[in-house]
Short mmCIF file of C-alpha atoms and ligand atoms in Angstrom, two decimals:
data_model
loop_
_atom_site.label_atom_id
_atom_site.label_comp_id
_atom_site.label_asym_id
_atom_site.label_seq_id
_atom_site.Cartn_x
_atom_site.Cartn_y
_atom_site.Cartn_z
CA UNK A 1 -123.55 -226.61 -2.58
CA UNK A 2 -123.44 -227.69 1.06
CA UNK A 3 -126.59 -229.70 1.34
CA UNK A 4 -126.34 -233.14 2.91
CA UNK A 5 -126.53 -236.17 0.64
CA UNK A 6 -130.12 -236.50 -0.44
CA UNK A 7 -132.21 -239.19 1.15
CA UNK A 8 -133.38 -241.80 -1.27
CA UNK A 9 -130.31 -241.91 -3.50
CA UNK A 10 -130.24 -245.71 -3.34
CA UNK A 11 -133.94 -245.90 -4.25
CA UNK A 12 -133.48 -243.38 -7.07
CA UNK A 13 -130.59 -245.35 -8.51
CA UNK A 14 -132.54 -248.60 -8.28
CA UNK A 15 -135.45 -246.99 -10.15
CA UNK A 16 -133.15 -245.65 -12.86
CA UNK A 17 -131.45 -249.04 -13.17
CA UNK A 18 -134.86 -250.71 -13.55
CA UNK A 19 -135.83 -248.28 -16.29
CA UNK A 20 -132.51 -248.83 -18.10
CA UNK A 21 -133.04 -252.61 -17.88
CA UNK A 22 -136.58 -252.26 -19.22
CA UNK A 23 -135.50 -250.11 -22.17
CA UNK A 24 -132.68 -252.53 -23.02
CA UNK A 25 -135.08 -255.47 -22.93
CA UNK A 26 -137.69 -253.70 -25.09
CA UNK A 27 -135.11 -252.86 -27.72
CA UNK A 28 -133.24 -256.16 -27.64
CA UNK A 29 -130.05 -254.56 -26.37
CA UNK A 30 -127.65 -255.84 -23.77
CA UNK A 31 -127.42 -253.87 -20.51
CA UNK A 32 -123.66 -253.75 -21.03
CA UNK A 33 -124.12 -251.54 -24.12
CA UNK A 34 -125.48 -248.67 -22.04
CA UNK A 35 -123.56 -246.72 -19.43
CA UNK A 36 -125.23 -244.58 -16.80
CA UNK A 37 -123.66 -241.19 -16.22
CA UNK A 38 -124.82 -239.55 -12.98
CA UNK A 39 -124.95 -235.79 -13.59
CA UNK A 40 -123.70 -234.29 -10.34
CA UNK A 41 -123.69 -230.58 -11.26
CA UNK A 42 -124.81 -228.39 -8.33
CA UNK A 43 -124.54 -231.34 -5.93
CA UNK A 44 -121.79 -231.34 -3.33
CA UNK A 45 -119.11 -233.95 -2.75
CA UNK A 46 -120.97 -235.89 0.00
CA UNK A 47 -123.72 -236.75 -2.50
CA UNK A 48 -121.08 -237.82 -5.04
CA UNK A 49 -119.36 -240.01 -2.42
CA UNK A 50 -122.66 -241.67 -1.61
CA UNK A 51 -123.25 -242.39 -5.30
CA UNK A 52 -119.74 -243.87 -5.55
CA UNK A 53 -120.48 -246.12 -2.58
CA UNK A 54 -123.61 -247.25 -4.43
CA UNK A 55 -121.52 -248.26 -7.43
CA UNK A 56 -121.64 -245.21 -9.74
CA UNK A 57 -118.34 -244.78 -11.58
CA UNK A 58 -119.17 -242.13 -14.21
CA UNK A 59 -120.25 -238.57 -13.44
CA UNK A 60 -121.08 -235.51 -15.52
CA UNK A 61 -120.36 -231.89 -14.59
CA UNK A 62 -121.13 -228.86 -16.71
CA UNK A 63 -118.86 -226.15 -15.29
CA UNK A 64 -115.09 -226.13 -15.07
CA UNK A 65 -114.96 -223.85 -12.04
CA UNK A 66 -117.57 -225.76 -10.08
CA UNK A 67 -115.86 -229.07 -10.69
CA UNK A 68 -112.43 -227.69 -9.88
CA UNK A 69 -113.39 -227.37 -6.22
CA UNK A 70 -114.95 -230.84 -6.13
CA UNK A 71 -111.93 -232.26 -7.91
CA UNK A 72 -109.59 -230.87 -5.25
CA UNK A 73 -111.79 -232.28 -2.51
CA UNK A 74 -111.98 -235.72 -4.13
CA UNK A 75 -108.25 -235.77 -4.76
CA UNK A 76 -107.73 -234.94 -1.09
CA UNK A 77 -109.76 -238.06 -0.28
CA UNK A 78 -107.47 -240.19 -2.42
CA UNK A 79 -109.49 -240.56 -5.62
CA UNK A 80 -107.51 -240.73 -8.84
CA UNK A 81 -109.57 -238.81 -11.34
CA UNK A 82 -107.76 -237.49 -14.35
CA UNK A 83 -107.26 -240.20 -16.93
CA UNK A 84 -110.26 -241.91 -18.47
CA UNK A 85 -109.03 -245.25 -17.17
CA UNK A 86 -108.06 -243.77 -13.79
CA UNK A 87 -106.21 -246.23 -11.59
CA UNK A 88 -108.27 -247.71 -8.78
CA UNK A 89 -107.13 -248.44 -5.27
CA UNK A 90 -109.04 -250.45 -2.74
CA UNK A 91 -109.88 -247.37 -0.70
CA UNK A 92 -110.80 -245.25 -3.71
CA UNK A 93 -112.31 -246.95 -6.76
CA UNK A 94 -111.76 -245.48 -10.23
CA UNK A 95 -114.32 -242.82 -11.03
CA UNK A 96 -114.51 -240.62 -14.09
CA UNK A 97 -115.89 -237.10 -14.48
CA UNK A 98 -116.81 -235.86 -17.95
CA UNK A 99 -117.40 -232.25 -18.88
CA UNK A 100 -120.86 -232.16 -20.47
CA UNK A 101 -121.35 -228.36 -20.66
CA UNK A 102 -120.01 -225.73 -23.00
CA UNK A 103 -116.29 -225.10 -22.62
CA UNK A 104 -114.96 -221.56 -22.98
CA UNK A 105 -111.67 -221.44 -24.79
CA UNK A 106 -109.90 -219.71 -21.88
CA UNK A 107 -110.64 -222.74 -19.68
CA UNK A 108 -109.32 -225.49 -21.95
CA UNK A 109 -106.09 -226.04 -20.00
CA UNK A 110 -107.90 -226.38 -16.69
CA UNK A 111 -110.51 -228.67 -18.24
CA UNK A 112 -107.81 -230.94 -19.70
CA UNK A 113 -106.24 -231.11 -16.24
CA UNK A 114 -109.28 -232.14 -14.23
CA UNK A 115 -111.75 -233.94 -16.51
CA UNK A 116 -111.53 -237.52 -17.74
CA UNK A 117 -113.16 -236.53 -21.02
CA UNK A 118 -114.85 -233.60 -22.77
CA UNK A 119 -118.28 -234.52 -24.15
CA UNK A 120 -119.31 -231.16 -25.59
CA UNK A 121 -116.72 -230.43 -28.26
CA UNK A 122 -118.37 -228.02 -30.68
CA UNK A 123 -115.78 -226.21 -32.78
CA UNK A 124 -112.49 -226.75 -34.54
CA UNK A 125 -111.00 -223.87 -32.58
CA UNK A 126 -111.89 -225.52 -29.29
CA UNK A 127 -110.58 -228.87 -30.52
CA UNK A 128 -107.27 -227.29 -31.45
CA UNK A 129 -106.91 -225.62 -28.05
CA UNK A 130 -107.85 -228.81 -26.22
CA UNK A 131 -105.35 -230.78 -28.26
CA UNK A 132 -102.61 -228.31 -27.32
CA UNK A 133 -103.65 -228.46 -23.66
CA UNK A 134 -103.70 -232.26 -23.58
CA UNK A 135 -100.33 -232.39 -25.34
CA UNK A 136 -98.81 -230.12 -22.71
CA UNK A 137 -100.10 -232.58 -20.10
CA UNK A 138 -98.84 -235.55 -22.12
CA UNK A 139 -102.24 -237.18 -22.00
CA UNK A 140 -104.90 -238.38 -24.41
CA UNK A 141 -108.26 -236.71 -23.94
CA UNK A 142 -111.39 -238.57 -25.08
CA UNK A 143 -113.98 -236.27 -26.71
CA UNK A 144 -117.53 -236.38 -28.04
CA UNK A 145 -118.78 -233.91 -30.64
CA UNK A 146 -121.93 -232.09 -29.54
CA UNK A 147 -124.51 -231.99 -32.32
CA UNK A 148 -127.22 -229.34 -32.35
CA UNK A 149 -130.56 -230.87 -33.27
CA UNK A 150 -133.88 -229.14 -33.52
CA UNK A 151 -133.25 -225.74 -32.00
CA UNK A 152 -131.90 -222.71 -33.74
CA UNK A 153 -131.70 -220.69 -30.52
CA UNK A 154 -129.22 -222.94 -28.76
CA UNK A 155 -125.73 -221.47 -28.82
CA UNK A 156 -123.82 -224.72 -28.40
CA UNK A 157 -123.44 -227.71 -30.66
CA UNK A 158 -122.64 -228.13 -34.35
CA UNK A 159 -125.48 -228.53 -36.87
CA UNK A 160 -125.51 -231.89 -38.63
CA UNK A 161 -124.34 -231.92 -42.25
CA UNK A 162 -122.69 -228.51 -41.75
CA UNK A 163 -119.34 -227.39 -43.16
CA UNK A 164 -118.21 -226.83 -39.54
CA UNK A 165 -118.84 -230.49 -38.72
CA UNK A 166 -116.98 -231.72 -41.80
CA UNK A 167 -114.09 -229.40 -41.07
CA UNK A 168 -113.83 -230.72 -37.52
CA UNK A 169 -114.01 -234.36 -38.61
CA UNK A 170 -111.44 -233.75 -41.34
CA UNK A 171 -109.01 -232.19 -38.86
CA UNK A 172 -109.38 -234.46 -35.82
CA UNK A 173 -106.96 -237.08 -37.17
CA UNK A 174 -104.23 -234.40 -37.06
CA UNK A 175 -104.85 -233.84 -33.34
CA UNK A 176 -103.06 -236.75 -31.72
CA UNK A 177 -103.92 -235.85 -28.13
CA UNK A 178 -107.66 -235.96 -28.79
CA UNK A 179 -109.41 -239.31 -29.00
CA UNK A 180 -112.78 -239.03 -30.72
CA UNK A 181 -115.30 -241.49 -29.32
CA UNK A 182 -118.66 -240.41 -30.72
CA UNK A 183 -121.47 -237.87 -30.60
CA UNK A 184 -123.67 -236.26 -27.95
CA UNK A 185 -126.80 -234.13 -28.16
CA UNK A 186 -129.22 -232.18 -25.97
CA UNK A 187 -132.49 -232.03 -27.93
CA UNK A 188 -135.15 -229.40 -27.23
CA UNK A 189 -137.08 -230.16 -24.06
CA UNK A 190 -140.48 -231.75 -24.55
CA UNK A 191 -142.75 -232.83 -21.75
CA UNK A 192 -143.66 -236.02 -23.57
CA UNK A 193 -140.45 -237.98 -24.17
CA UNK A 194 -141.96 -239.53 -27.31
CA UNK A 195 -141.67 -236.07 -28.90
CA UNK A 196 -137.91 -236.32 -28.48
CA UNK A 197 -137.60 -239.75 -30.11
CA UNK A 198 -137.08 -238.34 -33.65
CA UNK A 199 -134.05 -236.35 -32.45
CA UNK A 200 -132.47 -239.39 -30.84
CA UNK A 201 -133.08 -241.36 -34.02
CA UNK A 202 -131.63 -238.50 -36.06
CA UNK A 203 -128.42 -238.54 -34.02
CA UNK A 204 -128.05 -242.30 -34.52
CA UNK A 205 -128.63 -242.04 -38.28
CA UNK A 206 -126.19 -239.13 -38.52
CA UNK A 207 -123.63 -241.22 -36.66
CA UNK A 208 -124.17 -244.14 -39.07
CA UNK A 209 -123.67 -241.87 -42.10
CA UNK A 210 -120.56 -240.26 -40.62
CA UNK A 211 -119.11 -243.64 -39.63
CA UNK A 212 -119.48 -244.76 -43.25
CA UNK A 213 -117.94 -241.54 -44.58
CA UNK A 214 -115.08 -241.50 -42.05
CA UNK A 215 -114.11 -245.14 -41.52
CA UNK A 216 -110.92 -244.13 -39.66
CA UNK A 217 -112.83 -242.29 -36.94
CA UNK A 218 -114.37 -243.95 -33.89
CA UNK A 219 -117.98 -242.83 -33.55
CA UNK A 220 -119.24 -245.65 -31.36
CA UNK A 221 -120.50 -243.57 -28.46
CA UNK A 222 -123.96 -241.94 -28.55
CA UNK A 223 -124.49 -239.80 -25.44
CA UNK A 224 -128.19 -238.90 -25.37
CA UNK A 225 -131.12 -239.01 -22.97
CA UNK A 226 -131.68 -237.22 -19.65
CA UNK A 227 -133.85 -237.89 -16.58
CA UNK A 228 -137.24 -237.76 -18.28
CA UNK A 229 -136.39 -239.31 -21.64
CA UNK A 230 -133.42 -241.66 -21.20
CA UNK A 231 -135.54 -244.79 -21.76
CA UNK A 232 -136.57 -243.53 -25.21
CA UNK A 233 -132.94 -242.60 -25.95
CA UNK A 234 -131.83 -246.16 -25.09
CA UNK A 235 -134.50 -247.57 -27.40
CA UNK A 236 -133.00 -245.36 -30.14
CA UNK A 237 -129.43 -246.50 -29.55
CA UNK A 238 -127.93 -244.40 -26.73
CA UNK A 239 -124.72 -245.90 -25.33
CA UNK A 240 -124.52 -243.35 -22.53
CA UNK A 241 -127.40 -241.64 -20.72
CA UNK A 242 -126.83 -238.47 -18.68
CA UNK A 243 -129.13 -238.59 -15.68
CA UNK A 244 -129.14 -235.88 -13.00
CA UNK A 245 -132.49 -235.22 -11.36
CA UNK A 246 -133.68 -238.85 -11.39
CA UNK A 247 -130.53 -239.87 -9.50
CA UNK A 248 -129.79 -236.97 -7.15
CA UNK A 249 -133.20 -235.32 -6.89
CA UNK A 250 -134.10 -231.78 -7.91
CA UNK A 251 -131.31 -229.25 -8.21
CA UNK A 252 -131.42 -226.15 -5.97
CA UNK A 253 -133.73 -223.54 -7.60
CA UNK A 254 -130.95 -220.96 -8.01
CA UNK A 255 -129.06 -223.47 -10.13
CA UNK A 256 -132.01 -224.60 -12.28
CA UNK A 257 -130.75 -222.70 -15.26
CA UNK A 258 -127.34 -224.36 -15.18
C1 PLP B 301 -128.03 -231.11 -16.47
C2 PLP B 301 -127.72 -231.92 -17.66
C3 PLP B 301 -128.18 -233.25 -17.76
C4 PLP B 301 -129.05 -233.92 -16.71
O1 PLP B 301 -130.31 -233.37 -16.67
P1 PLP B 301 -131.50 -234.05 -15.82
O2 PLP B 301 -132.72 -233.62 -16.51
O3 PLP B 301 -131.38 -233.51 -14.44
O4 PLP B 301 -131.28 -235.51 -15.87
C5 PLP B 301 -127.83 -233.96 -18.90
N1 PLP B 301 -127.07 -233.41 -19.88
C6 PLP B 301 -126.62 -232.15 -19.82
C7 PLP B 301 -125.80 -231.61 -20.93
C8 PLP B 301 -126.93 -231.36 -18.71
O5 PLP B 301 -126.48 -230.09 -18.65
#
Protein backbone atom coordinates (compact mmCIF):
# COMPACT_ATOMS: atom_id res chain seq x y z
CA UNK A 1 0.00 0.00 0.00
CA UNK A 2 2.92 2.37 0.48
CA UNK A 3 4.86 1.82 -2.69
CA UNK A 4 5.92 4.89 -4.65
CA UNK A 5 4.05 5.71 -7.84
CA UNK A 6 5.14 3.22 -10.43
CA UNK A 7 7.55 4.35 -13.08
CA UNK A 8 6.11 4.22 -16.55
CA UNK A 9 2.55 5.22 -15.70
CA UNK A 10 2.54 7.79 -18.52
CA UNK A 11 3.83 5.20 -21.00
CA UNK A 12 1.31 2.61 -19.78
CA UNK A 13 -1.56 5.05 -20.19
CA UNK A 14 -0.38 6.03 -23.66
CA UNK A 15 -0.26 2.35 -24.66
CA UNK A 16 -3.75 1.72 -23.30
CA UNK A 17 -5.06 4.83 -25.07
CA UNK A 18 -3.52 3.62 -28.35
CA UNK A 19 -5.19 0.23 -27.95
CA UNK A 20 -8.55 1.86 -27.17
CA UNK A 21 -8.19 4.06 -30.27
CA UNK A 22 -7.32 1.04 -32.40
CA UNK A 23 -10.30 -0.98 -31.17
CA UNK A 24 -12.65 1.97 -31.76
CA UNK A 25 -11.33 2.40 -35.29
CA UNK A 26 -11.61 -1.32 -36.10
CA UNK A 27 -15.21 -1.42 -34.94
CA UNK A 28 -16.28 1.91 -36.41
CA UNK A 29 -16.96 3.43 -33.02
CA UNK A 30 -16.17 6.91 -31.79
CA UNK A 31 -13.54 7.22 -29.05
CA UNK A 32 -16.06 9.27 -27.08
CA UNK A 33 -18.30 6.18 -26.70
CA UNK A 34 -15.73 4.41 -24.54
CA UNK A 35 -14.58 5.50 -21.11
CA UNK A 36 -11.40 4.25 -19.49
CA UNK A 37 -11.69 3.29 -15.84
CA UNK A 38 -8.31 2.94 -14.12
CA UNK A 39 -8.64 0.18 -11.53
CA UNK A 40 -6.58 1.42 -8.59
CA UNK A 41 -7.25 -1.36 -6.06
CA UNK A 42 -4.13 -2.18 -4.00
CA UNK A 43 -2.38 0.95 -5.29
CA UNK A 44 -1.74 3.81 -2.90
CA UNK A 45 -2.83 7.42 -3.24
CA UNK A 46 0.43 8.72 -4.80
CA UNK A 47 -0.14 6.46 -7.81
CA UNK A 48 -3.74 7.68 -8.05
CA UNK A 49 -2.60 11.31 -7.89
CA UNK A 50 -0.14 10.68 -10.68
CA UNK A 51 -2.89 9.15 -12.82
CA UNK A 52 -5.10 12.19 -12.11
CA UNK A 53 -2.29 14.49 -13.23
CA UNK A 54 -2.11 12.44 -16.43
CA UNK A 55 -5.80 13.07 -17.08
CA UNK A 56 -7.55 10.01 -15.60
CA UNK A 57 -10.91 10.98 -14.09
CA UNK A 58 -12.55 7.60 -13.42
CA UNK A 59 -11.21 4.97 -11.02
CA UNK A 60 -12.39 1.56 -9.85
CA UNK A 61 -11.91 0.09 -6.37
CA UNK A 62 -13.15 -3.29 -5.19
CA UNK A 63 -13.15 -2.98 -1.40
CA UNK A 64 -15.07 -0.54 0.76
CA UNK A 65 -12.56 -0.59 3.60
CA UNK A 66 -9.53 -0.13 1.38
CA UNK A 67 -11.09 2.80 -0.42
CA UNK A 68 -12.28 4.42 2.79
CA UNK A 69 -8.70 5.22 3.75
CA UNK A 70 -7.86 6.53 0.28
CA UNK A 71 -11.07 8.54 0.24
CA UNK A 72 -10.11 10.28 3.48
CA UNK A 73 -6.65 11.03 2.13
CA UNK A 74 -7.99 12.41 -1.15
CA UNK A 75 -10.60 14.49 0.64
CA UNK A 76 -7.82 15.91 2.81
CA UNK A 77 -6.11 17.01 -0.41
CA UNK A 78 -9.21 18.86 -1.51
CA UNK A 79 -10.76 16.42 -3.99
CA UNK A 80 -14.54 16.35 -4.13
CA UNK A 81 -15.41 12.72 -4.64
CA UNK A 82 -18.89 11.67 -3.67
CA UNK A 83 -21.38 12.59 -6.34
CA UNK A 84 -21.04 11.14 -9.81
CA UNK A 85 -20.74 14.63 -11.26
CA UNK A 86 -18.43 15.77 -8.44
CA UNK A 87 -17.71 19.49 -8.56
CA UNK A 88 -14.28 20.39 -9.86
CA UNK A 89 -12.01 23.13 -8.61
CA UNK A 90 -8.91 24.35 -10.33
CA UNK A 91 -6.66 22.74 -7.74
CA UNK A 92 -8.58 19.47 -7.64
CA UNK A 93 -10.33 18.27 -10.81
CA UNK A 94 -13.47 16.14 -10.56
CA UNK A 95 -12.63 12.48 -10.21
CA UNK A 96 -15.00 9.59 -9.67
CA UNK A 97 -14.46 6.29 -7.87
CA UNK A 98 -16.79 3.38 -8.60
CA UNK A 99 -17.13 0.27 -6.48
CA UNK A 100 -16.52 -2.65 -8.85
CA UNK A 101 -16.29 -5.48 -6.28
CA UNK A 102 -18.90 -7.38 -4.32
CA UNK A 103 -20.63 -5.29 -1.68
CA UNK A 104 -21.57 -6.90 1.63
CA UNK A 105 -24.90 -5.72 2.91
CA UNK A 106 -23.42 -4.44 6.19
CA UNK A 107 -21.27 -1.98 4.21
CA UNK A 108 -23.97 -0.39 2.07
CA UNK A 109 -24.17 2.85 4.08
CA UNK A 110 -20.42 3.39 3.95
CA UNK A 111 -20.33 2.55 0.25
CA UNK A 112 -23.10 5.06 -0.51
CA UNK A 113 -21.11 7.68 1.40
CA UNK A 114 -17.78 7.33 -0.37
CA UNK A 115 -18.36 5.94 -3.88
CA UNK A 116 -19.60 7.84 -6.91
CA UNK A 117 -21.38 4.73 -8.16
CA UNK A 118 -21.81 1.01 -7.44
CA UNK A 119 -21.07 -1.14 -10.49
CA UNK A 120 -21.60 -4.59 -8.98
CA UNK A 121 -25.24 -4.62 -7.91
CA UNK A 122 -26.26 -8.26 -7.79
CA UNK A 123 -29.39 -8.74 -5.71
CA UNK A 124 -32.70 -7.12 -4.92
CA UNK A 125 -31.82 -7.18 -1.23
CA UNK A 126 -28.63 -5.22 -1.87
CA UNK A 127 -30.49 -2.78 -4.12
CA UNK A 128 -33.05 -2.14 -1.42
CA UNK A 129 -30.38 -1.49 1.21
CA UNK A 130 -28.43 0.78 -1.12
CA UNK A 131 -31.58 2.71 -1.95
CA UNK A 132 -32.25 3.25 1.76
CA UNK A 133 -28.64 4.31 2.32
CA UNK A 134 -28.65 6.76 -0.58
CA UNK A 135 -32.00 8.17 0.57
CA UNK A 136 -30.59 8.82 4.03
CA UNK A 137 -27.78 10.76 2.33
CA UNK A 138 -30.25 12.56 0.06
CA UNK A 139 -28.30 11.54 -3.01
CA UNK A 140 -28.85 9.59 -6.20
CA UNK A 141 -26.55 6.62 -6.61
CA UNK A 142 -25.80 5.36 -10.13
CA UNK A 143 -25.65 1.54 -10.34
CA UNK A 144 -24.78 -1.19 -12.82
CA UNK A 145 -26.17 -4.71 -12.51
CA UNK A 146 -23.45 -7.36 -12.47
CA UNK A 147 -24.32 -10.27 -14.75
CA UNK A 148 -22.76 -13.68 -14.22
CA UNK A 149 -21.71 -15.19 -17.54
CA UNK A 150 -20.02 -18.49 -18.11
CA UNK A 151 -19.00 -19.61 -14.65
CA UNK A 152 -21.11 -21.49 -12.19
CA UNK A 153 -18.48 -21.25 -9.44
CA UNK A 154 -18.47 -17.47 -9.20
CA UNK A 155 -20.42 -16.26 -6.19
CA UNK A 156 -21.23 -12.79 -7.48
CA UNK A 157 -23.41 -11.62 -10.33
CA UNK A 158 -26.93 -12.48 -11.47
CA UNK A 159 -27.45 -15.11 -14.18
CA UNK A 160 -29.00 -13.75 -17.37
CA UNK A 161 -32.66 -14.59 -17.98
CA UNK A 162 -33.06 -15.54 -14.30
CA UNK A 163 -36.06 -14.79 -12.09
CA UNK A 164 -33.67 -12.85 -9.81
CA UNK A 165 -32.75 -10.52 -12.67
CA UNK A 166 -36.37 -9.93 -13.65
CA UNK A 167 -37.30 -9.29 -10.04
CA UNK A 168 -34.54 -6.72 -9.70
CA UNK A 169 -35.45 -4.96 -12.95
CA UNK A 170 -39.13 -4.95 -12.00
CA UNK A 171 -38.38 -3.35 -8.64
CA UNK A 172 -35.71 -0.78 -9.54
CA UNK A 173 -38.26 1.83 -10.68
CA UNK A 174 -39.61 1.86 -7.09
CA UNK A 175 -36.17 2.75 -5.74
CA UNK A 176 -35.90 6.46 -6.44
CA UNK A 177 -32.41 6.93 -4.99
CA UNK A 178 -30.88 4.37 -7.36
CA UNK A 179 -30.18 5.34 -10.95
CA UNK A 180 -29.72 2.29 -13.16
CA UNK A 181 -27.23 2.93 -15.94
CA UNK A 182 -26.49 -0.48 -17.43
CA UNK A 183 -24.75 -3.83 -17.00
CA UNK A 184 -21.29 -5.07 -16.07
CA UNK A 185 -19.65 -8.48 -16.23
CA UNK A 186 -16.43 -10.29 -15.32
CA UNK A 187 -16.24 -13.29 -17.66
CA UNK A 188 -14.09 -16.33 -16.87
CA UNK A 189 -10.40 -15.65 -17.43
CA UNK A 190 -8.98 -16.96 -20.67
CA UNK A 191 -5.41 -16.45 -21.79
CA UNK A 192 -6.51 -15.78 -25.34
CA UNK A 193 -8.86 -12.76 -25.29
CA UNK A 194 -10.67 -14.10 -28.36
CA UNK A 195 -12.04 -16.85 -26.11
CA UNK A 196 -13.79 -14.16 -24.09
CA UNK A 197 -15.42 -12.47 -27.10
CA UNK A 198 -18.61 -14.62 -26.94
CA UNK A 199 -19.24 -13.47 -23.35
CA UNK A 200 -18.87 -9.82 -24.27
CA UNK A 201 -21.23 -10.34 -27.18
CA UNK A 202 -23.65 -12.17 -24.90
CA UNK A 203 -23.75 -9.24 -22.48
CA UNK A 204 -24.47 -6.81 -25.32
CA UNK A 205 -27.27 -9.01 -26.72
CA UNK A 206 -28.74 -9.47 -23.24
CA UNK A 207 -28.68 -5.69 -22.80
CA UNK A 208 -30.46 -5.21 -26.15
CA UNK A 209 -33.19 -7.70 -25.17
CA UNK A 210 -33.65 -6.14 -21.73
CA UNK A 211 -33.74 -2.62 -23.18
CA UNK A 212 -36.57 -3.72 -25.48
CA UNK A 213 -38.43 -5.43 -22.62
CA UNK A 214 -37.93 -2.55 -20.17
CA UNK A 215 -38.13 0.64 -22.23
CA UNK A 216 -38.33 2.80 -19.09
CA UNK A 217 -34.96 1.62 -17.80
CA UNK A 218 -31.62 3.07 -18.87
CA UNK A 219 -29.29 0.25 -19.87
CA UNK A 220 -26.86 2.24 -21.98
CA UNK A 221 -23.69 1.40 -20.10
CA UNK A 222 -21.79 -1.85 -20.77
CA UNK A 223 -18.85 -2.19 -18.37
CA UNK A 224 -16.71 -5.05 -19.68
CA UNK A 225 -13.08 -5.75 -20.56
CA UNK A 226 -9.95 -5.78 -18.37
CA UNK A 227 -6.22 -5.35 -19.03
CA UNK A 228 -5.74 -8.30 -21.35
CA UNK A 229 -9.05 -8.25 -23.22
CA UNK A 230 -10.41 -4.69 -23.24
CA UNK A 231 -9.79 -4.26 -26.99
CA UNK A 232 -12.04 -7.23 -27.75
CA UNK A 233 -14.65 -5.88 -25.31
CA UNK A 234 -14.65 -2.52 -27.13
CA UNK A 235 -15.13 -4.31 -30.46
CA UNK A 236 -18.17 -6.00 -28.88
CA UNK A 237 -19.70 -2.78 -27.59
CA UNK A 238 -18.14 -1.94 -24.21
CA UNK A 239 -18.81 1.64 -23.12
CA UNK A 240 -16.52 1.36 -20.11
CA UNK A 241 -13.36 -0.74 -19.76
CA UNK A 242 -11.89 -1.52 -16.34
CA UNK A 243 -8.12 -1.56 -16.66
CA UNK A 244 -5.82 -2.13 -13.69
CA UNK A 245 -2.56 -3.92 -14.46
CA UNK A 246 -2.04 -2.34 -17.90
CA UNK A 247 -2.25 1.12 -16.31
CA UNK A 248 -0.63 0.76 -12.88
CA UNK A 249 1.54 -2.32 -13.40
CA UNK A 250 1.29 -5.62 -11.54
CA UNK A 251 -0.43 -5.64 -8.18
CA UNK A 252 1.58 -6.71 -5.11
CA UNK A 253 1.59 -10.55 -4.93
CA UNK A 254 -0.22 -10.66 -1.58
CA UNK A 255 -3.11 -8.80 -3.19
CA UNK A 256 -3.28 -10.86 -6.39
CA UNK A 257 -6.41 -12.62 -5.26
CA UNK A 258 -8.29 -9.38 -4.63
C1 LIG B 1 -9.18 -6.03 -10.61
C2 LIG B 1 -10.36 -5.84 -11.46
C3 LIG B 1 -10.23 -5.32 -12.77
C4 LIG B 1 -8.89 -4.97 -13.40
O1 LIG B 1 -8.14 -6.09 -13.66
P1 LIG B 1 -6.79 -6.02 -14.54
O2 LIG B 1 -6.67 -7.37 -15.11
O3 LIG B 1 -5.70 -5.68 -13.59
O4 LIG B 1 -6.99 -4.96 -15.55
C5 LIG B 1 -11.39 -5.14 -13.51
N1 LIG B 1 -12.60 -5.46 -13.01
C6 LIG B 1 -12.77 -5.96 -11.77
C7 LIG B 1 -14.13 -6.29 -11.29
C8 LIG B 1 -11.65 -6.18 -10.96
O5 LIG B 1 -11.82 -6.69 -9.73
